[in-house]
Amino acid sequence: MRNDYGVTRAPSQLLFGVGQRRALGRVASALGRSVLLCTDKRIAELPLLAEIIADLKAFDLNVAVFDATEPELPLHGIEQCVEAYADFKPDVVIGLGGGSCLDLAKLVSLLLSHPGRLSDYYGEYKVPGPIRPVIAVPTTSGTGSEVTPVAVLADPDRAMKVGISSPYLIPHTAICDPELTLSCPPGLTAISGADALAHAIEAFAAVARKAEPDLAMTRVFVGKNGLSDHYALQAIKLIFEHLEQAVAQGDDLNARSAVMLASTYAGLAFGSAGTAAAHAIQYPVGARTHTAHGLGVGVLLPHTMDFNLCDAAADYAEIARAIGAASSTDADEHAAKAAIEAVRSLFGSIGIPSNLRAIGVEEADLSAMADLAMNAARLVENNPAALNPTAIRSILDRAL
């Protein structure tokens, strides 16, 4: 049955295409006169940064650069940036890089606009009002942070990463230029793509809630809906068609463009529908193993799909038919199993391990991980099959 309820949360403008990074100066100049650019050491050493700074200055913008963004975004790095540039008082904050750089820009803008402790905003709908405009310029294809209302960080007082979810965190403008991903190494391309596929599949198979008028006003993640389904299915098809090529042949601009578009579509999908079990369980897995988010999610996704099979068979079957893994005459259960096997096959072809032991998880870790995963309540509640510590432990046993 058609789902007529839909929610899309997106930037005021999204510029996509080869060379679109050269619009950055003009876009920023329409929003203010002073710009704080947040990036990392790798980007800072590339000619790209000098090119972008020159473009900003060509529009008479006053530019400051913070290039110390760390992977997994520790709290102290966010606070360091805010303290260093509070007196600079930027009108605009630009995030240039992978997901951590984009999330840093969001959270720095949040604290510059609403001073206080970042922990005051952990959870959903805690941000009190608009933040300074953020321009997100991704250089990887995976997180979708350039279009989402979510930022994730590592707080040393918390056992695992925490999220802040608010429509106010959606960047004002996203500039997605596939040329910026050409230097992304194969391993990072693979795990970023796995993350994007997980975003899309979990959004497409998320729990469907009753479409009350206040649903989108009380939940950032509303669950499966008609608009998110459109973005999710397009993302899934693009990833199955092009991710393997993007990993194997990194200079293939057509493949890079398709995967970047898929990542953006997946961000638009889960920005309203949300993610589920694979993401919830990755939080304690990542905290224990200190492995990349996309890697853990990639390992977990097929196992969580196995667990969800009975409750999400129709959705997984639709995915299978969309990617050519099943036909319209196949029964849903058969087609759904084909979708799961297609995910396993794709991930195997790009080097994603098939089990958690390969990334350092041990059996003794599993009970604590199951309990900790329940703390990601908005993701646990979004899973199509009911989750509790026993259920999560069963997924972890299967994934080990």
Short mmCIF file of C-alpha atoms in Angstrom, two decimals:
data_model
loop_
_atom_site.label_atom_id
_atom_site.label_comp_id
_atom_site.label_asym_id
_atom_site.label_seq_id
_atom_site.Cartn_x
_atom_site.Cartn_y
_atom_site.Cartn_z
CA MET A 1 0.00 0.00 0.00
CA ARG A 2 1.30 3.45 -0.90
CA ASN A 3 2.62 5.53 1.99
CA ASP A 4 1.24 9.04 1.50
CA TYR A 5 2.83 10.48 4.64
CA GLY A 6 6.19 12.07 4.00
CA VAL A 7 8.85 14.20 5.68
CA THR A 8 11.93 15.72 4.06
CA ARG A 9 14.34 17.92 5.97
CA ALA A 10 17.03 19.42 3.77
CA PRO A 11 19.39 22.39 3.34
CA SER A 12 18.04 25.64 1.92
CA GLN A 13 20.05 24.83 -1.17
CA LEU A 14 21.99 21.81 -2.37
CA LEU A 15 24.51 22.23 -5.19
CA PHE A 16 25.61 18.94 -6.73
CA GLY A 17 28.03 18.31 -9.56
CA VAL A 18 31.60 18.36 -10.81
CA GLY A 19 33.23 21.73 -10.13
CA GLN A 20 30.50 23.03 -7.82
CA ARG A 21 33.05 23.73 -5.07
CA ARG A 22 33.91 26.86 -7.06
CA ALA A 23 30.53 28.31 -6.05
CA LEU A 24 31.59 28.38 -2.39
CA GLY A 25 32.82 31.98 -2.30
CA ARG A 26 29.67 33.36 -3.88
CA VAL A 27 27.46 31.26 -1.60
CA ALA A 28 29.31 32.32 1.55
CA SER A 29 29.35 36.00 0.58
CA ALA A 30 25.56 36.00 0.48
CA LEU A 31 25.48 34.89 4.13
CA GLY A 32 28.04 37.16 5.83
CA ARG A 33 31.45 38.79 5.75
CA SER A 34 33.51 36.55 8.06
CA VAL A 35 34.00 32.82 7.58
CA LEU A 36 35.39 30.09 9.83
CA LEU A 37 36.49 27.08 7.77
CA CYS A 38 36.72 23.78 9.70
CA THR A 39 38.81 21.00 8.18
CA ASP A 40 41.55 18.51 9.08
CA LYS A 41 45.29 18.13 8.61
CA ARG A 42 44.96 15.93 5.51
CA ILE A 43 42.84 18.48 3.66
CA ALA A 44 45.04 21.34 4.90
CA GLU A 45 48.04 19.81 3.12
CA LEU A 46 46.27 19.61 -0.25
CA PRO A 47 46.26 22.36 -2.91
CA LEU A 48 42.47 22.25 -2.54
CA LEU A 49 42.51 24.32 0.65
CA ALA A 50 44.53 27.15 -0.91
CA GLU A 51 42.15 27.11 -3.89
CA ILE A 52 39.12 27.41 -1.62
CA ILE A 53 40.63 30.16 0.54
CA ALA A 54 41.50 32.14 -2.59
CA ASP A 55 37.92 31.78 -3.81
CA LEU A 56 36.54 33.02 -0.47
CA LYS A 57 38.91 35.98 -0.39
CA ALA A 58 38.01 36.89 -3.96
CA PHE A 59 34.61 37.79 -2.52
CA ASP A 60 36.24 40.00 0.15
CA LEU A 61 35.53 37.55 2.95
CA ASN A 62 37.56 37.51 6.14
CA VAL A 63 38.67 33.88 6.50
CA ALA A 64 39.92 31.91 9.51
CA VAL A 65 40.91 28.23 9.28
CA PHE A 66 40.72 25.53 11.94
CA ASP A 67 42.55 22.48 10.59
CA ALA A 68 42.77 20.27 13.69
CA THR A 69 39.59 18.22 13.34
CA GLU A 70 40.18 14.72 14.75
CA PRO A 71 38.55 11.44 13.66
CA GLU A 72 35.44 10.41 15.62
CA LEU A 73 35.17 14.06 16.78
CA PRO A 74 36.20 14.20 20.46
CA LEU A 75 34.49 16.82 22.62
CA HIS A 76 37.74 18.59 23.49
CA GLY A 77 38.40 19.35 19.81
CA ILE A 78 35.02 21.06 19.45
CA GLU A 79 35.62 23.11 22.59
CA GLN A 80 39.12 24.00 21.39
CA CYS A 81 37.78 25.39 18.12
CA VAL A 82 35.02 27.39 19.84
CA GLU A 83 37.47 28.90 22.32
CA ALA A 84 39.97 29.80 19.60
CA TYR A 85 37.45 31.56 17.35
CA ALA A 86 34.81 32.98 19.66
CA ASP A 87 36.34 36.45 19.37
CA PHE A 88 36.55 36.10 15.59
CA LYS A 89 32.73 35.96 15.59
CA PRO A 90 32.23 34.25 12.22
CA ASP A 91 29.03 34.94 10.34
CA VAL A 92 29.34 31.62 8.51
CA VAL A 93 30.92 28.26 9.43
CA ILE A 94 32.15 25.99 6.62
CA GLY A 95 32.80 22.29 7.09
CA LEU A 96 35.23 20.89 4.50
CA GLY A 97 36.13 17.19 4.70
CA GLY A 98 34.63 13.95 5.93
CA GLY A 99 31.79 13.53 8.38
CA SER A 100 33.80 14.66 11.41
CA CYS A 101 34.64 17.99 9.73
CA LEU A 102 31.01 18.56 8.78
CA ASP A 103 29.76 17.65 12.26
CA LEU A 104 32.42 19.89 13.81
CA ALA A 105 31.15 22.83 11.77
CA LYS A 106 27.59 22.15 12.94
CA LEU A 107 28.55 21.89 16.61
CA VAL A 108 30.92 24.87 16.58
CA SER A 109 28.14 26.95 15.06
CA LEU A 110 25.77 25.64 17.73
CA LEU A 111 28.05 26.69 20.60
CA LEU A 112 28.89 30.04 19.04
CA SER A 113 25.17 30.71 18.67
CA HIS A 114 24.03 29.22 21.99
CA PRO A 115 26.94 29.31 24.46
CA GLY A 116 27.00 26.69 27.17
CA ARG A 117 27.79 23.02 27.55
CA LEU A 118 27.37 20.81 24.52
CA SER A 119 25.90 18.12 26.77
CA ASP A 120 22.85 20.36 27.28
CA TYR A 121 21.87 19.51 23.70
CA TYR A 122 22.43 15.72 23.64
CA GLY A 123 19.36 13.94 22.29
CA GLU A 124 16.50 15.22 20.14
CA TYR A 125 14.99 18.70 19.85
CA LYS A 126 17.22 20.21 22.55
CA VAL A 127 18.74 22.98 20.37
CA PRO A 128 16.82 26.15 21.36
CA GLY A 129 16.89 28.01 18.05
CA PRO A 130 18.68 28.70 14.75
CA ILE A 131 22.46 28.54 14.57
CA ARG A 132 24.85 30.51 12.37
CA PRO A 133 24.60 29.29 8.78
CA VAL A 134 26.72 26.25 7.99
CA ILE A 135 28.00 25.39 4.52
CA ALA A 136 28.88 21.70 4.22
CA VAL A 137 31.40 20.59 1.58
CA PRO A 138 31.95 16.81 1.86
CA THR A 139 35.09 15.12 0.55
CA THR A 140 33.89 11.58 1.24
CA SER A 141 30.70 9.74 0.27
CA GLY A 142 29.13 8.11 3.30
CA THR A 143 27.91 10.11 6.26
CA GLY A 144 25.37 12.29 4.44
CA SER A 145 26.01 14.87 7.16
CA GLU A 146 25.85 17.64 4.56
CA VAL A 147 22.05 17.28 4.52
CA THR A 148 21.13 15.81 7.92
CA PRO A 149 19.87 17.23 11.24
CA VAL A 150 22.37 15.11 13.19
CA ALA A 151 25.89 15.53 14.57
CA VAL A 152 27.77 12.84 16.51
CA LEU A 153 30.69 13.28 18.88
CA ALA A 154 32.79 11.40 21.43
CA ASP A 155 32.37 12.60 25.02
CA PRO A 156 34.91 11.13 27.49
CA ASP A 157 32.22 11.11 30.19
CA ARG A 158 30.06 8.77 28.07
CA ALA A 159 30.78 5.12 27.35
CA MET A 160 30.08 5.62 23.65
CA LYS A 161 29.47 8.35 21.09
CA VAL A 162 26.50 10.62 21.55
CA GLY A 163 24.30 12.46 19.08
CA ILE A 164 22.59 15.81 18.86
CA SER A 165 19.53 15.80 16.61
CA SER A 166 17.70 18.96 15.63
CA PRO A 167 16.45 20.46 12.37
CA TYR A 168 18.44 23.57 13.36
CA LEU A 169 21.63 21.57 12.67
CA ILE A 170 20.83 21.06 8.99
CA PRO A 171 23.42 23.02 6.98
CA HIS A 172 22.14 26.10 5.19
CA THR A 173 23.90 24.97 2.00
CA ALA A 174 25.43 21.69 0.88
CA ILE A 175 27.98 21.76 -1.94
CA CYS A 176 28.66 18.24 -3.22
CA ASP A 177 31.46 18.08 -5.78
CA PRO A 178 32.41 14.52 -6.78
CA GLU A 179 35.91 15.66 -7.80
CA LEU A 180 36.65 16.15 -4.10
CA THR A 181 36.32 12.39 -3.53
CA LEU A 182 38.88 11.38 -6.17
CA SER A 183 41.69 11.34 -3.60
CA CYS A 184 39.71 9.20 -1.14
CA PRO A 185 41.64 5.91 -0.69
CA PRO A 186 39.97 2.56 -1.49
CA GLY A 187 39.51 1.46 2.12
CA LEU A 188 37.83 4.69 3.14
CA THR A 189 35.71 4.66 -0.02
CA ALA A 190 34.52 1.16 0.90
CA ILE A 191 33.57 1.81 4.52
CA SER A 192 32.01 5.17 3.67
CA GLY A 193 29.91 3.50 1.00
CA ALA A 194 28.90 0.77 3.43
CA ASP A 195 27.72 3.44 5.85
CA ALA A 196 25.67 5.12 3.12
CA LEU A 197 24.06 1.81 2.16
CA ALA A 198 23.20 1.14 5.80
CA HIS A 199 21.62 4.59 6.07
CA ALA A 200 19.44 3.89 3.05
CA ILE A 201 18.42 0.32 3.94
CA GLU A 202 17.67 1.13 7.57
CA ALA A 203 15.64 4.19 6.56
CA PHE A 204 13.70 2.17 3.97
CA ALA A 205 12.89 -0.60 6.46
CA ALA A 206 12.38 1.59 9.54
CA VAL A 207 9.31 1.14 11.69
CA ALA A 208 6.24 2.90 10.26
CA ARG A 209 4.48 5.14 12.78
CA LYS A 210 0.97 6.54 12.76
CA ALA A 211 1.11 9.83 10.86
CA GLU A 212 -0.13 12.12 13.60
CA PRO A 213 0.14 15.86 12.78
CA ASP A 214 2.71 16.40 15.53
CA LEU A 215 4.89 13.40 14.63
CA ALA A 216 7.60 15.42 12.84
CA MET A 217 7.45 18.10 15.55
CA THR A 218 8.17 15.66 18.37
CA ARG A 219 10.54 13.20 16.65
CA VAL A 220 13.50 14.05 14.46
CA PHE A 221 13.43 10.45 13.21
CA VAL A 222 9.79 9.82 12.27
CA GLY A 223 10.33 6.35 10.78
CA LYS A 224 9.53 4.99 7.33
CA ASN A 225 7.64 7.45 5.13
CA GLY A 226 6.87 8.03 1.48
CA LEU A 227 9.42 10.76 0.81
CA SER A 228 12.32 9.07 2.60
CA ASP A 229 11.51 5.84 0.75
CA HIS A 230 12.08 7.59 -2.58
CA TYR A 231 15.52 8.86 -1.58
CA ALA A 232 16.50 5.59 0.09
CA LEU A 233 15.65 3.37 -2.86
CA GLN A 234 17.51 5.61 -5.30
CA ALA A 235 20.55 5.54 -3.01
CA ILE A 236 20.48 1.76 -2.76
CA LYS A 237 20.31 1.31 -6.54
CA LEU A 238 23.20 3.73 -7.14
CA ILE A 239 25.41 2.05 -4.53
CA PHE A 240 24.85 -1.43 -5.93
CA GLU A 241 25.55 -0.17 -9.43
CA HIS A 242 28.68 1.91 -8.71
CA LEU A 243 30.34 1.38 -5.31
CA GLU A 244 32.48 -1.58 -6.31
CA GLN A 245 33.83 0.38 -9.28
CA ALA A 246 34.50 3.48 -7.14
CA VAL A 247 36.55 1.35 -4.74
CA ALA A 248 38.46 -0.50 -7.47
CA GLN A 249 38.98 2.46 -9.82
CA GLY A 250 39.15 5.60 -7.74
CA ASP A 251 39.71 7.92 -10.70
CA ASP A 252 36.41 6.89 -12.32
CA LEU A 253 34.55 10.18 -11.98
CA ASN A 254 31.26 8.68 -13.13
CA ALA A 255 31.37 6.07 -10.34
CA ARG A 256 32.50 8.67 -7.81
CA SER A 257 29.64 10.97 -8.81
CA ALA A 258 27.07 8.19 -8.52
CA VAL A 259 28.28 7.14 -5.07
CA MET A 260 28.36 10.73 -3.82
CA LEU A 261 24.81 11.24 -5.06
CA ALA A 262 23.81 8.00 -3.32
CA SER A 263 25.35 9.21 -0.07
CA THR A 264 23.43 12.49 -0.30
CA TYR A 265 20.18 10.68 -1.13
CA ALA A 266 20.76 8.34 1.82
CA GLY A 267 21.31 11.35 4.08
CA LEU A 268 18.03 12.86 2.92
CA ALA A 269 16.36 9.51 3.64
CA PHE A 270 17.62 8.88 7.15
CA GLY A 271 17.48 12.57 8.07
CA SER A 272 13.76 12.06 8.51
CA ALA A 273 13.25 8.26 8.66
CA GLY A 274 16.24 7.53 10.90
CA THR A 275 18.51 4.52 11.23
CA ALA A 276 18.14 1.40 13.37
CA ALA A 277 19.87 -1.65 14.83
CA ALA A 278 23.15 -1.66 12.88
CA HIS A 279 23.84 1.92 13.93
CA ALA A 280 22.72 1.41 17.53
CA ILE A 281 24.98 -1.62 17.96
CA GLN A 282 27.93 0.02 16.23
CA TYR A 283 28.18 2.63 18.98
CA PRO A 284 29.43 0.17 21.64
CA VAL A 285 31.34 -1.85 19.04
CA GLY A 286 33.19 1.29 17.94
CA ALA A 287 33.85 2.35 21.53
CA ARG A 288 35.33 -1.05 22.35
CA THR A 289 37.39 -1.61 19.19
CA HIS A 290 38.23 1.98 18.19
CA THR A 291 37.32 1.14 14.62
CA ALA A 292 35.71 3.44 12.07
CA HIS A 293 31.95 3.90 12.24
CA GLY A 294 31.35 2.79 8.65
CA LEU A 295 33.40 -0.38 9.17
CA GLY A 296 31.37 -1.49 12.18
CA VAL A 297 28.08 -0.66 10.52
CA GLY A 298 29.15 -2.57 7.41
CA VAL A 299 30.00 -5.68 9.42
CA LEU A 300 26.73 -5.52 11.35
CA LEU A 301 24.25 -4.65 8.60
CA PRO A 302 23.72 -8.13 7.07
CA HIS A 303 23.33 -9.65 10.55
CA THR A 304 20.74 -7.08 11.61
CA MET A 305 18.90 -7.68 8.34
CA ASP A 306 18.83 -11.40 9.15
CA PHE A 307 17.28 -10.56 12.52
CA ASN A 308 14.70 -8.25 10.95
CA LEU A 309 13.77 -10.63 8.13
CA CYS A 310 10.28 -11.57 9.32
CA ASP A 311 9.26 -7.99 10.14
CA ALA A 312 10.87 -6.30 7.13
CA ALA A 313 10.41 -8.95 4.43
CA ALA A 314 8.27 -6.75 2.17
CA ASP A 315 10.75 -3.86 2.34
CA TYR A 316 13.79 -6.07 1.75
CA ALA A 317 11.96 -7.75 -1.12
CA GLU A 318 11.34 -4.38 -2.74
CA ILE A 319 15.04 -3.62 -2.39
CA ALA A 320 15.94 -6.95 -4.00
CA ARG A 321 13.69 -6.27 -6.98
CA ALA A 322 15.05 -2.74 -7.38
CA ILE A 323 18.65 -3.99 -7.60
CA GLY A 324 17.83 -6.98 -9.80
CA ALA A 325 18.46 -9.61 -7.12
CA ALA A 326 14.88 -10.92 -7.36
CA SER A 327 11.98 -10.79 -9.80
CA SER A 328 8.43 -9.56 -9.38
CA THR A 329 7.21 -13.17 -9.26
CA ASP A 330 9.43 -14.18 -6.33
CA ALA A 331 7.74 -14.48 -2.96
CA ASP A 332 8.66 -11.72 -0.53
CA GLU A 333 10.57 -13.99 1.86
CA HIS A 334 12.67 -15.44 -0.95
CA ALA A 335 13.32 -11.97 -2.40
CA ALA A 336 14.16 -10.54 1.03
CA LYS A 337 16.78 -13.24 1.58
CA ALA A 338 18.21 -12.40 -1.84
CA ALA A 339 18.58 -8.75 -0.77
CA ILE A 340 20.54 -9.78 2.32
CA GLU A 341 22.82 -12.01 0.27
CA ALA A 342 23.34 -9.19 -2.21
CA VAL A 343 24.51 -6.93 0.62
CA ARG A 344 26.89 -9.64 1.85
CA SER A 345 28.26 -10.15 -1.66
CA LEU A 346 28.80 -6.44 -2.27
CA PHE A 347 30.53 -5.95 1.06
CA GLY A 348 32.72 -9.00 0.47
CA SER A 349 33.79 -7.62 -2.89
CA ILE A 350 34.98 -4.33 -1.34
CA GLY A 351 36.76 -5.83 1.66
CA ILE A 352 34.25 -5.37 4.49
CA PRO A 353 34.77 -8.25 6.99
CA SER A 354 31.87 -10.63 7.52
CA ASN A 355 32.17 -10.89 11.30
CA LEU A 356 32.95 -8.84 14.39
CA ARG A 357 35.86 -11.00 15.49
CA ALA A 358 37.76 -9.64 12.47
CA ILE A 359 37.62 -6.13 13.94
CA GLY A 360 38.61 -7.08 17.48
CA VAL A 361 35.38 -8.00 19.24
CA GLU A 362 35.56 -10.91 21.69
CA GLU A 363 32.78 -13.02 23.17
CA ALA A 364 33.40 -11.55 26.60
CA ASP A 365 32.44 -8.11 25.22
CA LEU A 366 28.98 -9.05 23.96
CA SER A 367 26.74 -8.74 27.02
CA ALA A 368 28.02 -5.26 27.87
CA MET A 369 27.66 -4.21 24.22
CA ALA A 370 24.06 -5.43 24.15
CA ASP A 371 23.21 -3.35 27.22
CA LEU A 372 24.99 -0.26 25.92
CA ALA A 373 23.31 -0.43 22.53
CA MET A 374 19.95 0.03 24.24
CA ASN A 375 21.07 3.55 25.22
CA ALA A 376 20.68 4.61 21.58
CA ALA A 377 16.93 4.71 22.21
CA ARG A 378 15.90 6.66 19.10
CA LEU A 379 17.60 4.02 16.92
CA VAL A 380 16.41 1.03 18.94
CA GLU A 381 12.81 2.27 18.71
CA ASN A 382 13.21 2.71 14.95
CA ASN A 383 14.06 -0.92 14.22
CA PRO A 384 11.34 -2.92 12.43
CA ALA A 385 11.69 -5.87 14.85
CA ALA A 386 11.47 -5.21 18.59
CA LEU A 387 14.84 -4.91 20.32
CA ASN A 388 15.84 -5.63 23.89
CA PRO A 389 19.21 -6.66 25.39
CA THR A 390 18.50 -10.35 24.71
CA ALA A 391 17.62 -9.67 21.08
CA ILE A 392 20.69 -7.51 20.57
CA ARG A 393 22.85 -10.18 22.19
CA SER A 394 21.47 -12.68 19.67
CA ILE A 395 22.51 -10.36 16.81
CA LEU A 396 25.97 -9.99 18.32
CA ASP A 397 26.34 -13.76 18.75
CA ARG A 398 25.44 -14.21 15.08
CA ALA A 399 27.80 -11.42 14.01
CA LEU A 400 30.77 -12.62 16.06
#
